């Protein structure tokens, strides 16, 4: 199956691009023998204004990703009020001292990557009596500059999250090294996810939809393909 081409940014609206991407995603999933509903498309709305996001919400899309807490807090409370079904995913790094705000405002956090953050999240889960869906970020490429739990420490960390902090871990996330072929990183993550039980999660980024479909991803994150280029 050839990789899908991203929709042209300029001659379509964001809801139109989204419709086209969803169709390609469904085709990729079916070609891989998976049910299209098993892969959730996260529309990455970072840097885009509330007025750019609103039409995508109005078209019925539910899952959105933001990478900065403050930006999300500025934009999303009003949008969530208008569209209470919307689900907000924190896809960027999270400082421990912001864990409580993240638990209060996000429906999913994709970057749980260290014990100190797990402890702070656990406190906030108690305080707010709500637990966002949590994904452990894994540093599959052993990159020193990148956050994420190293593969050797993964099983121990997931166990500690569950046993010591009472957190429910929904899956794993990785950002493969920019200069590597990404597919093996996703394949590895899928294997480890099965070993430590949770479902795997990967993002699609520019590697097109079929990689996510082929390697068992449960979530795929696309921004510019939906909203157009960032200013
Ligand atoms: C921005 C971002 C994306 C989406 O990138 P696009 O190139 O706009 O599709 C996905 N994942 C993370 C972590 C991001 O920060």
PDB file of C-alpha atoms and ligand atoms in Angstrom:
ATOM      1  CA  UNK A   1       0.000   0.000   0.000  1.00  0.00           C
ATOM      2  CA  UNK A   2       1.552   3.330  -0.969  1.00  0.00           C
ATOM      3  CA  UNK A   3       1.725   5.978   1.736  1.00  0.00           C
ATOM      4  CA  UNK A   4      -1.187   8.383   1.585  1.00  0.00           C
ATOM      5  CA  UNK A   5      -0.432  11.912   0.521  1.00  0.00           C
ATOM      6  CA  UNK A   6      -1.437  14.563   3.023  1.00  0.00           C
ATOM      7  CA  UNK A   7      -4.345  16.679   1.824  1.00  0.00           C
ATOM      8  CA  UNK A   8      -3.360  19.983   0.258  1.00  0.00           C
ATOM      9  CA  UNK A   9      -3.376  22.589   2.997  1.00  0.00           C
ATOM     10  CA  UNK A  10      -4.677  25.546   1.071  1.00  0.00           C
ATOM     11  CA  UNK A  11      -7.581  24.573  -1.116  1.00  0.00           C
ATOM     12  CA  UNK A  12      -9.569  22.670   1.524  1.00  0.00           C
ATOM     13  CA  UNK A  13     -11.051  23.551   4.903  1.00  0.00           C
ATOM     14  CA  UNK A  14      -9.860  21.777   8.040  1.00  0.00           C
ATOM     15  CA  UNK A  15     -13.074  19.696   8.310  1.00  0.00           C
ATOM     16  CA  UNK A  16     -12.648  18.660   4.655  1.00  0.00           C
ATOM     17  CA  UNK A  17      -9.046  17.633   5.237  1.00  0.00           C
ATOM     18  CA  UNK A  18     -10.119  15.734   8.328  1.00  0.00           C
ATOM     19  CA  UNK A  19     -12.768  13.821   6.380  1.00  0.00           C
ATOM     20  CA  UNK A  20     -10.205  12.828   3.765  1.00  0.00           C
ATOM     21  CA  UNK A  21      -7.674  11.728   6.398  1.00  0.00           C
ATOM     22  CA  UNK A  22     -10.308   9.679   8.250  1.00  0.00           C
ATOM     23  CA  UNK A  23     -11.157   7.881   4.999  1.00  0.00           C
ATOM     24  CA  UNK A  24      -7.481   7.114   4.342  1.00  0.00           C
ATOM     25  CA  UNK A  25      -7.018   5.999   7.919  1.00  0.00           C
ATOM     26  CA  UNK A  26     -10.006   3.657   7.680  1.00  0.00           C
ATOM     27  CA  UNK A  27      -8.653   2.209   4.411  1.00  0.00           C
ATOM     28  CA  UNK A  28      -5.212   1.692   5.977  1.00  0.00           C
ATOM     29  CA  UNK A  29      -6.735  -0.028   9.002  1.00  0.00           C
ATOM     30  CA  UNK A  30      -8.889  -2.314   6.858  1.00  0.00           C
ATOM     31  CA  UNK A  31      -5.868  -3.202   4.715  1.00  0.00           C
ATOM     32  CA  UNK A  32      -4.121  -4.248   7.947  1.00  0.00           C
ATOM     33  CA  UNK A  33      -7.096  -6.304   9.077  1.00  0.00           C
ATOM     34  CA  UNK A  34      -8.003  -3.953  11.891  1.00  0.00           C
ATOM     35  CA  UNK A  35     -11.255  -2.218  12.721  1.00  0.00           C
ATOM     36  CA  UNK A  36     -10.983   1.514  11.871  1.00  0.00           C
ATOM     37  CA  UNK A  37     -12.445   2.428  15.269  1.00  0.00           C
ATOM     38  CA  UNK A  38      -9.404   0.873  16.977  1.00  0.00           C
ATOM     39  CA  UNK A  39      -7.254   3.825  15.916  1.00  0.00           C
ATOM     40  CA  UNK A  40      -8.089   7.257  17.296  1.00  0.00           C
ATOM     41  CA  UNK A  41      -6.977  10.281  15.328  1.00  0.00           C
ATOM     42  CA  UNK A  42      -5.794  13.100  17.566  1.00  0.00           C
ATOM     43  CA  UNK A  43      -6.038  16.490  15.875  1.00  0.00           C
ATOM     44  CA  UNK A  44      -2.974  18.363  17.155  1.00  0.00           C
ATOM     45  CA  UNK A  45      -4.231  21.892  17.616  1.00  0.00           C
ATOM     46  CA  UNK A  46      -1.163  23.462  19.239  1.00  0.00           C
ATOM     47  CA  UNK A  47      -0.492  27.010  17.981  1.00  0.00           C
ATOM     48  CA  UNK A  48      -3.897  27.140  16.279  1.00  0.00           C
ATOM     49  CA  UNK A  49      -6.460  29.576  17.619  1.00  0.00           C
ATOM     50  CA  UNK A  50      -9.819  28.683  19.124  1.00  0.00           C
ATOM     51  CA  UNK A  51     -11.488  29.995  15.975  1.00  0.00           C
ATOM     52  CA  UNK A  52      -9.426  27.589  13.850  1.00  0.00           C
ATOM     53  CA  UNK A  53     -10.287  24.684  16.154  1.00  0.00           C
ATOM     54  CA  UNK A  54     -14.008  25.420  16.431  1.00  0.00           C
ATOM     55  CA  UNK A  55     -15.035  24.214  12.921  1.00  0.00           C
ATOM     56  CA  UNK A  56     -13.302  20.879  13.536  1.00  0.00           C
ATOM     57  CA  UNK A  57     -15.215  20.492  16.805  1.00  0.00           C
ATOM     58  CA  UNK A  58     -18.416  21.518  15.032  1.00  0.00           C
ATOM     59  CA  UNK A  59     -17.779  18.779  12.453  1.00  0.00           C
ATOM     60  CA  UNK A  60     -17.948  16.268  15.298  1.00  0.00           C
ATOM     61  CA  UNK A  61     -14.281  15.514  15.882  1.00  0.00           C
ATOM     62  CA  UNK A  62     -13.596  14.701  19.538  1.00  0.00           C
ATOM     63  CA  UNK A  63      -9.875  14.174  20.175  1.00  0.00           C
ATOM     64  CA  UNK A  64      -7.435  17.088  20.224  1.00  0.00           C
ATOM     65  CA  UNK A  65      -3.791  17.372  21.264  1.00  0.00           C
ATOM     66  CA  UNK A  66      -1.931  20.263  22.833  1.00  0.00           C
ATOM     67  CA  UNK A  67       1.738  20.236  23.821  1.00  0.00           C
ATOM     68  CA  UNK A  68       1.813  23.201  26.222  1.00  0.00           C
ATOM     69  CA  UNK A  69      -0.247  23.336  29.373  1.00  0.00           C
ATOM     70  CA  UNK A  70      -0.632  27.114  29.529  1.00  0.00           C
ATOM     71  CA  UNK A  71      -1.690  27.430  25.905  1.00  0.00           C
ATOM     72  CA  UNK A  72      -4.271  24.704  26.452  1.00  0.00           C
ATOM     73  CA  UNK A  73      -5.605  26.450  29.573  1.00  0.00           C
ATOM     74  CA  UNK A  74      -5.960  29.678  27.605  1.00  0.00           C
ATOM     75  CA  UNK A  75      -7.877  28.111  24.713  1.00  0.00           C
ATOM     76  CA  UNK A  76      -9.745  25.065  25.896  1.00  0.00           C
ATOM     77  CA  UNK A  77     -12.018  25.862  28.829  1.00  0.00           C
ATOM     78  CA  UNK A  78     -14.329  27.886  26.547  1.00  0.00           C
ATOM     79  CA  UNK A  79     -14.171  25.312  23.759  1.00  0.00           C
ATOM     80  CA  UNK A  80     -14.926  22.511  26.211  1.00  0.00           C
ATOM     81  CA  UNK A  81     -17.882  24.409  27.517  1.00  0.00           C
ATOM     82  CA  UNK A  82     -19.299  24.591  23.998  1.00  0.00           C
ATOM     83  CA  UNK A  83     -18.309  20.997  23.160  1.00  0.00           C
ATOM     84  CA  UNK A  84     -18.328  19.038  26.437  1.00  0.00           C
ATOM     85  CA  UNK A  85     -17.685  15.725  24.657  1.00  0.00           C
ATOM     86  CA  UNK A  86     -14.283  16.872  23.406  1.00  0.00           C
ATOM     87  CA  UNK A  87     -11.259  15.026  24.761  1.00  0.00           C
ATOM     88  CA  UNK A  88      -8.043  16.924  25.352  1.00  0.00           C
ATOM     89  CA  UNK A  89      -4.698  15.100  25.135  1.00  0.00           C
ATOM     90  CA  UNK A  90      -1.488  16.512  26.613  1.00  0.00           C
ATOM     91  CA  UNK A  91       1.144  15.385  24.123  1.00  0.00           C
ATOM     92  CA  UNK A  92       4.107  17.442  25.322  1.00  0.00           C
ATOM     93  CA  UNK A  93       6.462  17.217  28.285  1.00  0.00           C
ATOM     94  CA  UNK A  94       4.906  17.807  31.694  1.00  0.00           C
ATOM     95  CA  UNK A  95       6.720  19.450  34.625  1.00  0.00           C
ATOM     96  CA  UNK A  96       5.981  17.807  37.957  1.00  0.00           C
ATOM     97  CA  UNK A  97       4.759  21.085  39.469  1.00  0.00           C
ATOM     98  CA  UNK A  98       2.098  21.298  36.737  1.00  0.00           C
ATOM     99  CA  UNK A  99       0.825  17.748  37.246  1.00  0.00           C
ATOM    100  CA  UNK A 100      -2.237  18.847  39.227  1.00  0.00           C
ATOM    101  CA  UNK A 101      -3.364  21.307  36.561  1.00  0.00           C
ATOM    102  CA  UNK A 102      -2.847  18.660  33.901  1.00  0.00           C
ATOM    103  CA  UNK A 103      -4.997  16.164  35.800  1.00  0.00           C
ATOM    104  CA  UNK A 104      -7.695  18.779  36.299  1.00  0.00           C
ATOM    105  CA  UNK A 105      -7.896  19.852  32.653  1.00  0.00           C
ATOM    106  CA  UNK A 106      -6.755  16.998  30.403  1.00  0.00           C
ATOM    107  CA  UNK A 107      -8.489  13.763  29.484  1.00  0.00           C
ATOM    108  CA  UNK A 108      -5.250  12.025  28.529  1.00  0.00           C
ATOM    109  CA  UNK A 109      -1.557  12.570  29.290  1.00  0.00           C
ATOM    110  CA  UNK A 110       0.910  11.017  26.858  1.00  0.00           C
ATOM    111  CA  UNK A 111       4.208  11.876  28.528  1.00  0.00           C
ATOM    112  CA  UNK A 112       4.438  10.036  31.857  1.00  0.00           C
ATOM    113  CA  UNK A 113       8.166   9.446  31.928  1.00  0.00           C
ATOM    114  CA  UNK A 114       9.535   9.480  35.495  1.00  0.00           C
ATOM    115  CA  UNK A 115       8.734   8.408  39.065  1.00  0.00           C
ATOM    116  CA  UNK A 116       8.526  11.948  40.419  1.00  0.00           C
ATOM    117  CA  UNK A 117       5.843  12.811  37.873  1.00  0.00           C
ATOM    118  CA  UNK A 118       3.991   9.586  38.669  1.00  0.00           C
ATOM    119  CA  UNK A 119       3.933  10.571  42.352  1.00  0.00           C
ATOM    120  CA  UNK A 120       2.591  14.066  41.593  1.00  0.00           C
ATOM    121  CA  UNK A 121      -0.023  12.695  39.210  1.00  0.00           C
ATOM    122  CA  UNK A 122      -1.124  10.191  41.853  1.00  0.00           C
ATOM    123  CA  UNK A 123      -1.593  13.021  44.390  1.00  0.00           C
ATOM    124  CA  UNK A 124      -3.660  14.987  41.871  1.00  0.00           C
ATOM    125  CA  UNK A 125      -5.763  11.960  40.965  1.00  0.00           C
ATOM    126  CA  UNK A 126      -6.665  11.663  44.660  1.00  0.00           C
ATOM    127  CA  UNK A 127      -7.370  15.355  44.964  1.00  0.00           C
ATOM    128  CA  UNK A 128      -9.610  15.678  41.907  1.00  0.00           C
ATOM    129  CA  UNK A 129     -11.026  12.136  41.965  1.00  0.00           C
ATOM    130  CA  UNK A 130     -10.392  11.815  38.250  1.00  0.00           C
ATOM    131  CA  UNK A 131      -7.663  10.016  36.365  1.00  0.00           C
ATOM    132  CA  UNK A 132      -6.834  11.023  32.825  1.00  0.00           C
ATOM    133  CA  UNK A 133      -5.885   8.195  30.483  1.00  0.00           C
ATOM    134  CA  UNK A 134      -2.132   7.782  30.998  1.00  0.00           C
ATOM    135  CA  UNK A 135       0.518   6.718  28.518  1.00  0.00           C
ATOM    136  CA  UNK A 136       4.125   6.013  29.435  1.00  0.00           C
ATOM    137  CA  UNK A 137       6.620   7.678  27.131  1.00  0.00           C
ATOM    138  CA  UNK A 138       9.414   5.313  26.128  1.00  0.00           C
ATOM    139  CA  UNK A 139      12.806   6.407  24.817  1.00  0.00           C
ATOM    140  CA  UNK A 140      13.135   3.592  22.280  1.00  0.00           C
ATOM    141  CA  UNK A 141      16.202   5.147  20.665  1.00  0.00           C
ATOM    142  CA  UNK A 142      18.182   5.593  23.924  1.00  0.00           C
ATOM    143  CA  UNK A 143      18.592   9.241  22.996  1.00  0.00           C
ATOM    144  CA  UNK A 144      20.235  11.191  25.843  1.00  0.00           C
ATOM    145  CA  UNK A 145      18.551  14.490  24.909  1.00  0.00           C
ATOM    146  CA  UNK A 146      15.086  12.957  24.762  1.00  0.00           C
ATOM    147  CA  UNK A 147      12.774  12.234  27.661  1.00  0.00           C
ATOM    148  CA  UNK A 148      11.123   8.881  28.127  1.00  0.00           C
ATOM    149  CA  UNK A 149      11.758   5.756  30.169  1.00  0.00           C
ATOM    150  CA  UNK A 150      14.573   3.575  28.836  1.00  0.00           C
ATOM    151  CA  UNK A 151      13.521   0.146  27.598  1.00  0.00           C
ATOM    152  CA  UNK A 152      15.478  -1.577  30.375  1.00  0.00           C
ATOM    153  CA  UNK A 153      13.523   0.331  33.006  1.00  0.00           C
ATOM    154  CA  UNK A 154      10.112   0.119  31.366  1.00  0.00           C
ATOM    155  CA  UNK A 155       8.593  -2.920  33.057  1.00  0.00           C
ATOM    156  CA  UNK A 156       9.756  -1.771  36.490  1.00  0.00           C
ATOM    157  CA  UNK A 157       8.357   1.699  35.928  1.00  0.00           C
ATOM    158  CA  UNK A 158       4.958   0.486  34.735  1.00  0.00           C
ATOM    159  CA  UNK A 159       4.815  -1.828  37.733  1.00  0.00           C
ATOM    160  CA  UNK A 160       5.704   1.003  40.122  1.00  0.00           C
ATOM    161  CA  UNK A 161       3.064   3.263  38.561  1.00  0.00           C
ATOM    162  CA  UNK A 162       0.456   0.589  39.107  1.00  0.00           C
ATOM    163  CA  UNK A 163       1.529  -0.830  42.478  1.00  0.00           C
ATOM    164  CA  UNK A 164       3.104   2.124  44.298  1.00  0.00           C
ATOM    165  CA  UNK A 165       1.082   4.983  42.849  1.00  0.00           C
ATOM    166  CA  UNK A 166      -2.202   3.284  42.008  1.00  0.00           C
ATOM    167  CA  UNK A 167      -2.174   4.701  38.477  1.00  0.00           C
ATOM    168  CA  UNK A 168      -3.819   2.877  35.617  1.00  0.00           C
ATOM    169  CA  UNK A 169      -1.527   2.830  32.588  1.00  0.00           C
ATOM    170  CA  UNK A 170      -3.372   2.688  29.276  1.00  0.00           C
ATOM    171  CA  UNK A 171      -0.446   2.315  26.916  1.00  0.00           C
ATOM    172  CA  UNK A 172       2.975   3.301  25.670  1.00  0.00           C
ATOM    173  CA  UNK A 173       4.137   6.139  23.479  1.00  0.00           C
ATOM    174  CA  UNK A 174       7.414   6.714  21.672  1.00  0.00           C
ATOM    175  CA  UNK A 175       8.935   9.397  19.495  1.00  0.00           C
ATOM    176  CA  UNK A 176      11.392   7.509  17.273  1.00  0.00           C
ATOM    177  CA  UNK A 177      14.733   9.218  16.544  1.00  0.00           C
ATOM    178  CA  UNK A 178      14.325  11.741  13.746  1.00  0.00           C
ATOM    179  CA  UNK A 179      16.981  10.107  11.579  1.00  0.00           C
ATOM    180  CA  UNK A 180      15.933   6.479  12.055  1.00  0.00           C
ATOM    181  CA  UNK A 181      13.439   4.482  10.061  1.00  0.00           C
ATOM    182  CA  UNK A 182      10.491   4.748  12.465  1.00  0.00           C
ATOM    183  CA  UNK A 183       8.759   1.405  11.837  1.00  0.00           C
ATOM    184  CA  UNK A 184      11.142  -0.755  13.954  1.00  0.00           C
ATOM    185  CA  UNK A 185      10.624   1.553  16.935  1.00  0.00           C
ATOM    186  CA  UNK A 186       6.873   1.109  16.662  1.00  0.00           C
ATOM    187  CA  UNK A 187       7.265  -2.655  16.231  1.00  0.00           C
ATOM    188  CA  UNK A 188       9.409  -2.793  19.366  1.00  0.00           C
ATOM    189  CA  UNK A 189       6.928  -0.718  21.319  1.00  0.00           C
ATOM    190  CA  UNK A 190       4.087  -2.947  20.239  1.00  0.00           C
ATOM    191  CA  UNK A 191       5.975  -6.007  21.470  1.00  0.00           C
ATOM    192  CA  UNK A 192       6.749  -4.411  24.817  1.00  0.00           C
ATOM    193  CA  UNK A 193       3.202  -3.189  25.205  1.00  0.00           C
ATOM    194  CA  UNK A 194       1.950  -6.743  24.907  1.00  0.00           C
ATOM    195  CA  UNK A 195       4.479  -7.923  27.452  1.00  0.00           C
ATOM    196  CA  UNK A 196       3.557  -5.330  30.034  1.00  0.00           C
ATOM    197  CA  UNK A 197      -0.123  -5.585  29.183  1.00  0.00           C
ATOM    198  CA  UNK A 198      -1.127  -2.095  28.144  1.00  0.00           C
ATOM    199  CA  UNK A 199      -2.021  -1.375  24.567  1.00  0.00           C
ATOM    200  CA  UNK A 200       0.545   0.425  22.553  1.00  0.00           C
ATOM    201  CA  UNK A 201       0.310   3.940  21.295  1.00  0.00           C
ATOM    202  CA  UNK A 202       2.352   5.674  18.679  1.00  0.00           C
ATOM    203  CA  UNK A 203       1.995   8.839  16.808  1.00  0.00           C
ATOM    204  CA  UNK A 204       1.731   9.119  13.057  1.00  0.00           C
ATOM    205  CA  UNK A 205       3.553  12.345  12.483  1.00  0.00           C
ATOM    206  CA  UNK A 206       4.808  12.474   8.925  1.00  0.00           C
ATOM    207  CA  UNK A 207       5.228   8.761   8.477  1.00  0.00           C
ATOM    208  CA  UNK A 208       1.720   8.486   7.234  1.00  0.00           C
ATOM    209  CA  UNK A 209      -1.180   6.561   8.380  1.00  0.00           C
ATOM    210  CA  UNK A 210      -0.321   3.040   7.350  1.00  0.00           C
ATOM    211  CA  UNK A 211       2.574   2.772   9.771  1.00  0.00           C
ATOM    212  CA  UNK A 212       0.234   3.368  12.678  1.00  0.00           C
ATOM    213  CA  UNK A 213      -2.260   0.929  11.223  1.00  0.00           C
ATOM    214  CA  UNK A 214       0.354  -1.737  10.579  1.00  0.00           C
ATOM    215  CA  UNK A 215       1.981  -1.621  14.015  1.00  0.00           C
ATOM    216  CA  UNK A 216      -1.059  -1.811  16.194  1.00  0.00           C
ATOM    217  CA  UNK A 217      -1.196   1.852  17.207  1.00  0.00           C
ATOM    218  CA  UNK A 218      -4.250   2.949  19.139  1.00  0.00           C
ATOM    219  CA  UNK A 219      -3.682   6.675  18.593  1.00  0.00           C
ATOM    220  CA  UNK A 220      -2.181   8.740  15.809  1.00  0.00           C
ATOM    221  CA  UNK A 221      -1.399  12.444  16.074  1.00  0.00           C
ATOM    222  CA  UNK A 222      -1.679  14.771  13.114  1.00  0.00           C
ATOM    223  CA  UNK A 223      -1.598  18.552  13.153  1.00  0.00           C
ATOM    224  CA  UNK A 224      -0.614  20.310   9.951  1.00  0.00           C
ATOM    225  CA  UNK A 225      -2.306  17.691   7.768  1.00  0.00           C
ATOM    226  CA  UNK A 226      -5.602  18.808   9.329  1.00  0.00           C
ATOM    227  CA  UNK A 227      -5.149  22.469  10.251  1.00  0.00           C
ATOM    228  CA  UNK A 228      -2.639  23.504   7.590  1.00  0.00           C
ATOM    229  CA  UNK A 229       0.846  24.943   8.097  1.00  0.00           C
ATOM    230  CA  UNK A 230       1.666  26.662  11.398  1.00  0.00           C
ATOM    231  CA  UNK A 231       2.372  30.357  11.099  1.00  0.00           C
TER     232      UNK A 231
HETATM  233  C1  LIG B   1       3.160  18.971  16.907  1.00  0.00           C
HETATM  234  C2  LIG B   1       3.125  17.562  17.307  1.00  0.00           C
HETATM  235  C3  LIG B   1       2.510  16.591  16.502  1.00  0.00           C
HETATM  236  C4  LIG B   1       1.857  16.929  15.165  1.00  0.00           C
HETATM  237  O1  LIG B   1       2.800  17.365  14.255  1.00  0.00           O
HETATM  238  P1  LIG B   1       2.322  17.756  12.753  1.00  0.00           P
HETATM  239  O2  LIG B   1       3.595  17.780  11.994  1.00  0.00           O
HETATM  240  O3  LIG B   1       1.676  19.071  12.845  1.00  0.00           O
HETATM  241  O4  LIG B   1       1.406  16.683  12.288  1.00  0.00           O
HETATM  242  C5  LIG B   1       2.498  15.287  16.955  1.00  0.00           C
HETATM  243  N1  LIG B   1       3.073  14.926  18.131  1.00  0.00           N
HETATM  244  C6  LIG B   1       3.682  15.831  18.924  1.00  0.00           C
HETATM  245  C7  LIG B   1       4.302  15.397  20.197  1.00  0.00           C
HETATM  246  C8  LIG B   1       3.713  17.168  18.558  1.00  0.00           C
HETATM  247  O5  LIG B   1       4.293  18.065  19.370  1.00  0.00           O
END
